Coordinates of C-alpha atoms and ligand atoms in Angstrom, one line a residue:
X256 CA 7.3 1.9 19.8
X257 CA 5.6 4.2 17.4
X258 CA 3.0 3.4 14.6
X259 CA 4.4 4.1 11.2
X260 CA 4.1 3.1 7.9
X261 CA 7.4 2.8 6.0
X262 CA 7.3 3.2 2.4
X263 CA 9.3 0.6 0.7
X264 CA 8.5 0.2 -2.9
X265 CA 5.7 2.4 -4.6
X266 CA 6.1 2.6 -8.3
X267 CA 3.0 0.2 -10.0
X268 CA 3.7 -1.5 -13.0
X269 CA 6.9 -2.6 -13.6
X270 CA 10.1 -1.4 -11.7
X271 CA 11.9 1.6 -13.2
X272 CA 15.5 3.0 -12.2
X273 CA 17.9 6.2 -12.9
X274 CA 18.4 9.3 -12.1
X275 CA 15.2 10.8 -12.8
X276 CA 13.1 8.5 -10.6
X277 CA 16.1 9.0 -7.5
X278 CA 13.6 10.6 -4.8
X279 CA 10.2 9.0 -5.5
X280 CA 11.8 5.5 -6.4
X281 CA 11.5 2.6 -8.5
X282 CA 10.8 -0.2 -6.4
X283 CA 7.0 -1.5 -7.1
X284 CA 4.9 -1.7 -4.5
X285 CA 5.6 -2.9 -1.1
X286 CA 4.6 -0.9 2.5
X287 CA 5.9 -1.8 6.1
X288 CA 3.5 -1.1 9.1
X289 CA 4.2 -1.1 12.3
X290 CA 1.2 -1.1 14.2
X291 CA 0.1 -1.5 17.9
X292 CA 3.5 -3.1 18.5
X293 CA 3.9 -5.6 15.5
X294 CA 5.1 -5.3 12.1
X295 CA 2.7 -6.6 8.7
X296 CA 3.3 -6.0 5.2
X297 CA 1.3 -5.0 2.9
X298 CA 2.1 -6.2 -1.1
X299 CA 5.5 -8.0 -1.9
X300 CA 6.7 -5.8 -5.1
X301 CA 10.8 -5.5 -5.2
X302 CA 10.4 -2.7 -2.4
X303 CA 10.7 -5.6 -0.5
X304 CA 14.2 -5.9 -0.7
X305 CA 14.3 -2.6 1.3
X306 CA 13.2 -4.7 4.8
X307 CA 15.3 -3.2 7.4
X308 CA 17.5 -5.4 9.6
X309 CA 15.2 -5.7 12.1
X310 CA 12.5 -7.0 10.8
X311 CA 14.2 -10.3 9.4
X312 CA 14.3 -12.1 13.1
X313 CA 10.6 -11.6 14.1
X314 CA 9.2 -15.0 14.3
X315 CA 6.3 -14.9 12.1
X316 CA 5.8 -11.9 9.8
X317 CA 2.1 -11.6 8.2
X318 CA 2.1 -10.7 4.5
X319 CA -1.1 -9.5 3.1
X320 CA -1.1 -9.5 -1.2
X321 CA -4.0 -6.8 -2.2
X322 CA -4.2 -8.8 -5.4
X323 CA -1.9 -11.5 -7.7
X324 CA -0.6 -8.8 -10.1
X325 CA 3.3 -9.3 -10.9
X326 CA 4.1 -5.6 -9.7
X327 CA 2.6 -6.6 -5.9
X328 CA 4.1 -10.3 -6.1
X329 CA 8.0 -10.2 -8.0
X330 CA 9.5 -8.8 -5.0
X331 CA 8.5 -12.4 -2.9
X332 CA 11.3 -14.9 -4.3
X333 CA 13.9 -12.6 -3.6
X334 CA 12.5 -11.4 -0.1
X335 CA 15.1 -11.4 2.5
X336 CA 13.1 -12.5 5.6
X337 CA 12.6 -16.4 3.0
X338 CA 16.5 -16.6 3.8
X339 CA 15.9 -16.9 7.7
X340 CA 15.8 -20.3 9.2
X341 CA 13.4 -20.4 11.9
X342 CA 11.0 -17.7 10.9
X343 CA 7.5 -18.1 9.3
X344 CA 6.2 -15.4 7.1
X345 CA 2.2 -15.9 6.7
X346 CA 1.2 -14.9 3.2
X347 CA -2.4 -14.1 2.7
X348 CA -4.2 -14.2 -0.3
X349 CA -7.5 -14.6 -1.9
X350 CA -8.0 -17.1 -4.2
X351 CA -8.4 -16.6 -7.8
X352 CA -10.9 -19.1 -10.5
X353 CA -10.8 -21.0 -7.9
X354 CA -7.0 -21.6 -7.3
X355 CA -6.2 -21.3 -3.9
X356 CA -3.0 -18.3 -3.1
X357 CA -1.0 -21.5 -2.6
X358 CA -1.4 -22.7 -5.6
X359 CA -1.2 -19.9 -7.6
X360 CA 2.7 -19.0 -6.0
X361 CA 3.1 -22.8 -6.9
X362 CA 2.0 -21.5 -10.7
X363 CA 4.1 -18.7 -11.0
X364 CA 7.4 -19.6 -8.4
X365 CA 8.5 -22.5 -10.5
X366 CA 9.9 -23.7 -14.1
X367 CA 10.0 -22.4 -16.4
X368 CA 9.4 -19.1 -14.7
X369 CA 11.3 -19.2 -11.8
X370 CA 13.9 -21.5 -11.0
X371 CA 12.7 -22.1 -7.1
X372 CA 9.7 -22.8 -5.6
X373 CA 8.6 -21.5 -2.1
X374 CA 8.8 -24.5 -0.2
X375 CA 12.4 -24.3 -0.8
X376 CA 13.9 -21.4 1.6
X377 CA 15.3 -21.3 5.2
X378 CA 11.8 -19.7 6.3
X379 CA 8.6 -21.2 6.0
X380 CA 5.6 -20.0 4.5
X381 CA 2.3 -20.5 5.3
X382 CA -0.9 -19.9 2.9
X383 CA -3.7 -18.1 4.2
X384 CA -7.2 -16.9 3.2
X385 CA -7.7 -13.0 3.1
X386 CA -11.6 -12.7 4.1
X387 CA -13.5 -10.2 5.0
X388 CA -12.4 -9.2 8.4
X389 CA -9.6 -10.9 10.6
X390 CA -7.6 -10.1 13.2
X391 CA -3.5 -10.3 13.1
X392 CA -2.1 -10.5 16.2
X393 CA -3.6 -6.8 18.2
X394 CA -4.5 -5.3 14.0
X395 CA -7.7 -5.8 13.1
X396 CA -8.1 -6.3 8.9
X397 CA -10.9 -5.3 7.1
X398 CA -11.6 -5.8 3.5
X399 CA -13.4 -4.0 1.0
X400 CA -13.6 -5.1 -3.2
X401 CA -12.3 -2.9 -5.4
X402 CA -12.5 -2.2 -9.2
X403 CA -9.5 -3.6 -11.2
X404 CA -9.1 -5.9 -13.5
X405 CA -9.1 -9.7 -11.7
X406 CA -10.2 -8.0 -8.7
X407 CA -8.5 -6.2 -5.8
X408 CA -8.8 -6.2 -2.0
X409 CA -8.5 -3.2 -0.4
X410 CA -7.3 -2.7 3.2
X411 CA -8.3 -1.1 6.2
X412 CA -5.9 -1.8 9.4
X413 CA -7.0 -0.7 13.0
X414 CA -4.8 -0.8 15.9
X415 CA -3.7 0.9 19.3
X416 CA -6.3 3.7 18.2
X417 CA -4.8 4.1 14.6
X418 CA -6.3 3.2 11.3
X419 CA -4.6 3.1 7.9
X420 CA -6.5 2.5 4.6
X421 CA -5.2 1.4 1.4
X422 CA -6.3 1.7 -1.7
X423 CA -4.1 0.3 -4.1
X424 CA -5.0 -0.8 -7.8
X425 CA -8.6 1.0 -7.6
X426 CA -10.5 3.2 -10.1
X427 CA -12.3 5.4 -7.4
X428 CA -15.2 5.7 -9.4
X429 CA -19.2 7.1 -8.9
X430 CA -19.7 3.4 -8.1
X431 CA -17.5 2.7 -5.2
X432 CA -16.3 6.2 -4.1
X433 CA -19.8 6.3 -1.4
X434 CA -18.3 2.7 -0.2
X435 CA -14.9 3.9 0.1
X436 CA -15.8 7.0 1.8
X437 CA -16.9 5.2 4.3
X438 CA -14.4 2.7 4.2
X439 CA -12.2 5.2 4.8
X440 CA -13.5 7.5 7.1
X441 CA -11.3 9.3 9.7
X442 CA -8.4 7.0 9.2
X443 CA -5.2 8.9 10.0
X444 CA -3.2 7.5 6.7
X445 CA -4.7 6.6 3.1
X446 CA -2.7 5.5 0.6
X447 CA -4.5 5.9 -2.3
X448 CA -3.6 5.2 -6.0
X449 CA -3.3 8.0 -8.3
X450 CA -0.8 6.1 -11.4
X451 CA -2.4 9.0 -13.5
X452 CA -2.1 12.3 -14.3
X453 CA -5.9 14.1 -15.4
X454 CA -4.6 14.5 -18.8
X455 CA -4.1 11.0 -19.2
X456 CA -7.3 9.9 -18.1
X457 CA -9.7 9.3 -21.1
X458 CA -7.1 6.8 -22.6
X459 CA -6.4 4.8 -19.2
X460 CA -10.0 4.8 -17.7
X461 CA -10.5 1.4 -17.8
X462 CA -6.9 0.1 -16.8
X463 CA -8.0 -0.2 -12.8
X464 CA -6.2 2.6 -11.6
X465 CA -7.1 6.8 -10.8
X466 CA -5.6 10.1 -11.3
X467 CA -3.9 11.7 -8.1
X468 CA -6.7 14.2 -8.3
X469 CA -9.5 11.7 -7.6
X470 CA -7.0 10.2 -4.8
X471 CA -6.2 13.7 -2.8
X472 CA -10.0 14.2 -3.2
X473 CA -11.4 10.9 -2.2
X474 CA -8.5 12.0 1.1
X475 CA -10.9 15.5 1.5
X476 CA -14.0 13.7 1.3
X477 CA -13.2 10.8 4.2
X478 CA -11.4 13.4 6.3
X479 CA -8.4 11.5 6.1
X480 CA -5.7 13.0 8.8
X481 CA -3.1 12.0 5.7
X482 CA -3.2 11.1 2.6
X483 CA -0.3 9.7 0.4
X484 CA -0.6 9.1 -3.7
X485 CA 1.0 5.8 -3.9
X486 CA 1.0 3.1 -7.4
X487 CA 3.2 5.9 -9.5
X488 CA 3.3 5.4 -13.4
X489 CA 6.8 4.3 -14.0
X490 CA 6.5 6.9 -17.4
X491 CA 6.0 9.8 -14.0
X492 CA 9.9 10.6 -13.6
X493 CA 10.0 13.0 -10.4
X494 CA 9.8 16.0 -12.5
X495 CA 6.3 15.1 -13.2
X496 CA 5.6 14.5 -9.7
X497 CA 7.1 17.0 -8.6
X498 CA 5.1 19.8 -11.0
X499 CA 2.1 17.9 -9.9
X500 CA 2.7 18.6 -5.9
X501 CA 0.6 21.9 -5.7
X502 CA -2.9 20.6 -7.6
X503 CA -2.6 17.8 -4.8
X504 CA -1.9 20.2 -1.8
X505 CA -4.5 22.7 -2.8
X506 CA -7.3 19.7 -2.4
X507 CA -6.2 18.0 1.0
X508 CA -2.7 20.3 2.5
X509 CA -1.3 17.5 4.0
X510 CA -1.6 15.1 0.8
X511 CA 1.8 14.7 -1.0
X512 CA 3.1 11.5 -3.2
X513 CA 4.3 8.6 -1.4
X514 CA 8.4 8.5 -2.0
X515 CA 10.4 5.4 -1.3
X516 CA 12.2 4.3 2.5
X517 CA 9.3 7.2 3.7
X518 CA 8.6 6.8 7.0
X519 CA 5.0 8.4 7.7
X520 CA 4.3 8.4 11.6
X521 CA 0.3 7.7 12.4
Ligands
LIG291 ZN1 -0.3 -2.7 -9.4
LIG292 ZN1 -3.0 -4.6 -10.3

């Protein structure tokens, strides 16, 4: 089967819906891989209602959450895989002030906020450390710290000769853009957060994100084969995006912004 990377949910934030976010989506964030012959997701925003059919039988599906932020996590007690008996899904997570990722879903998937917990589906779900560097399955996972407030992992996947990067929740900045380079480097897909436009820059600078500018160049300087803008402001209707297109293209030609149910072939 091929390796892909299926694009379901990629607004950041906070979901947004209408007619003026139709081809870019509203879904948060929330990416299907299929790699070397398995599937892993990556993030559990509302995108990840979007699982296709065949996804929902496979055993045990890994789950890796970048970080704890609602827009990466709201998606999880409504994920259809949970309503499977027999399956596992393997959700891993790094912990945060020393609260394990189990019990930080205990925190937030119960009263008052949320009327079930997620011990209480047909699946089972198993809590997992996200370190440094494991392998899932034939996908090696490779970690890298990013800049954002309460922290970020960022991911680089390698299997069956393919590597995807993403960069998610990041302010590529002097600091870590050497790091990430290198991170980086050759892969054939980064998606790479660019929530802002330049203009909006010198007010958001310290929010944990980047401008699509420093994401399609950050794409030029790692010799990424792809690159797609992913994390879109959910003010960024897909007039805005679209406008925007040409500034990315002219930096790396095959960078574009990352539209939801995209499926980008590695
Ligand atoms: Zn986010
Ligand atoms: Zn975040």
């Amino acid at each position: 089967m091929k390796n892909s990377v299926s694009v379901l949910g990629t607004r950041g934030s906070v979901p947004v819906s209408g007619p003026a976010f139709s081809h870019y989506g509203g879904a948060t964030t929330c990416f299907l891989v299929h790699l070397a012959g398995q599937y892993l997701l990556l993030d559990a925003g509302t995108g990840i209602l979007h699982l296709p059919e065949e996804v929902l039988s496979v055993r045990t599906l890994p789950l890796i959450l970048t970080h704890t932020h609602l827009d990466h996590l709201i998606g999880l007690p409504m994920c259809p895989y949970l309503f499977h008996p027999g399956v596992r899904l393997l959700l891993y997570s790094q912990p945060f002030c020393e609260l394990s990722g189990e019990a930080l879903f205990d925190q937030v998937f119960s009263p008052p906020f949320w009327p079930v917990t997620l011990d209480s589906f047909p699946a089972k779900v198993s809590f997992l450390p996200l370190t440094e560097k494991f392998q899932v399955g034939n996908i090696l996972v490779e970690t890298l710290p990013g800049i954002h407030p309460d922290g970020v992992a960022l991911l680089r996947l390698t299997g069956d000769g393919k590597r995807v990067v993403l960069a998610t929740d990041c302010t590529v900045s002097s600091e870590i853009a050497p790091l990430l380079k290198e991170f980086a480097q050759n892969c054939d897909l980064l998606l790479c957060d660019g929530q802002y436009s330049p203009e909006e820059w010198d007010f958001h600078k310290t929010f944990g994100h980047s401008t699509w500018i420093s994401a399609a160049k950050l794409g030029l300087d790692c010799h990424a084969k792809q690159v797609r803008v992913i994390h879109h402001s959910p003010f960024h209707s897909d007039a805005v995006l679209d406008a925007a297109l040409p500034s990315l293209q002219s930096i790396h030609p095959k960078c574009s912004f990352a539209y939801e149910m995209e499926e980008i072939l590695l």
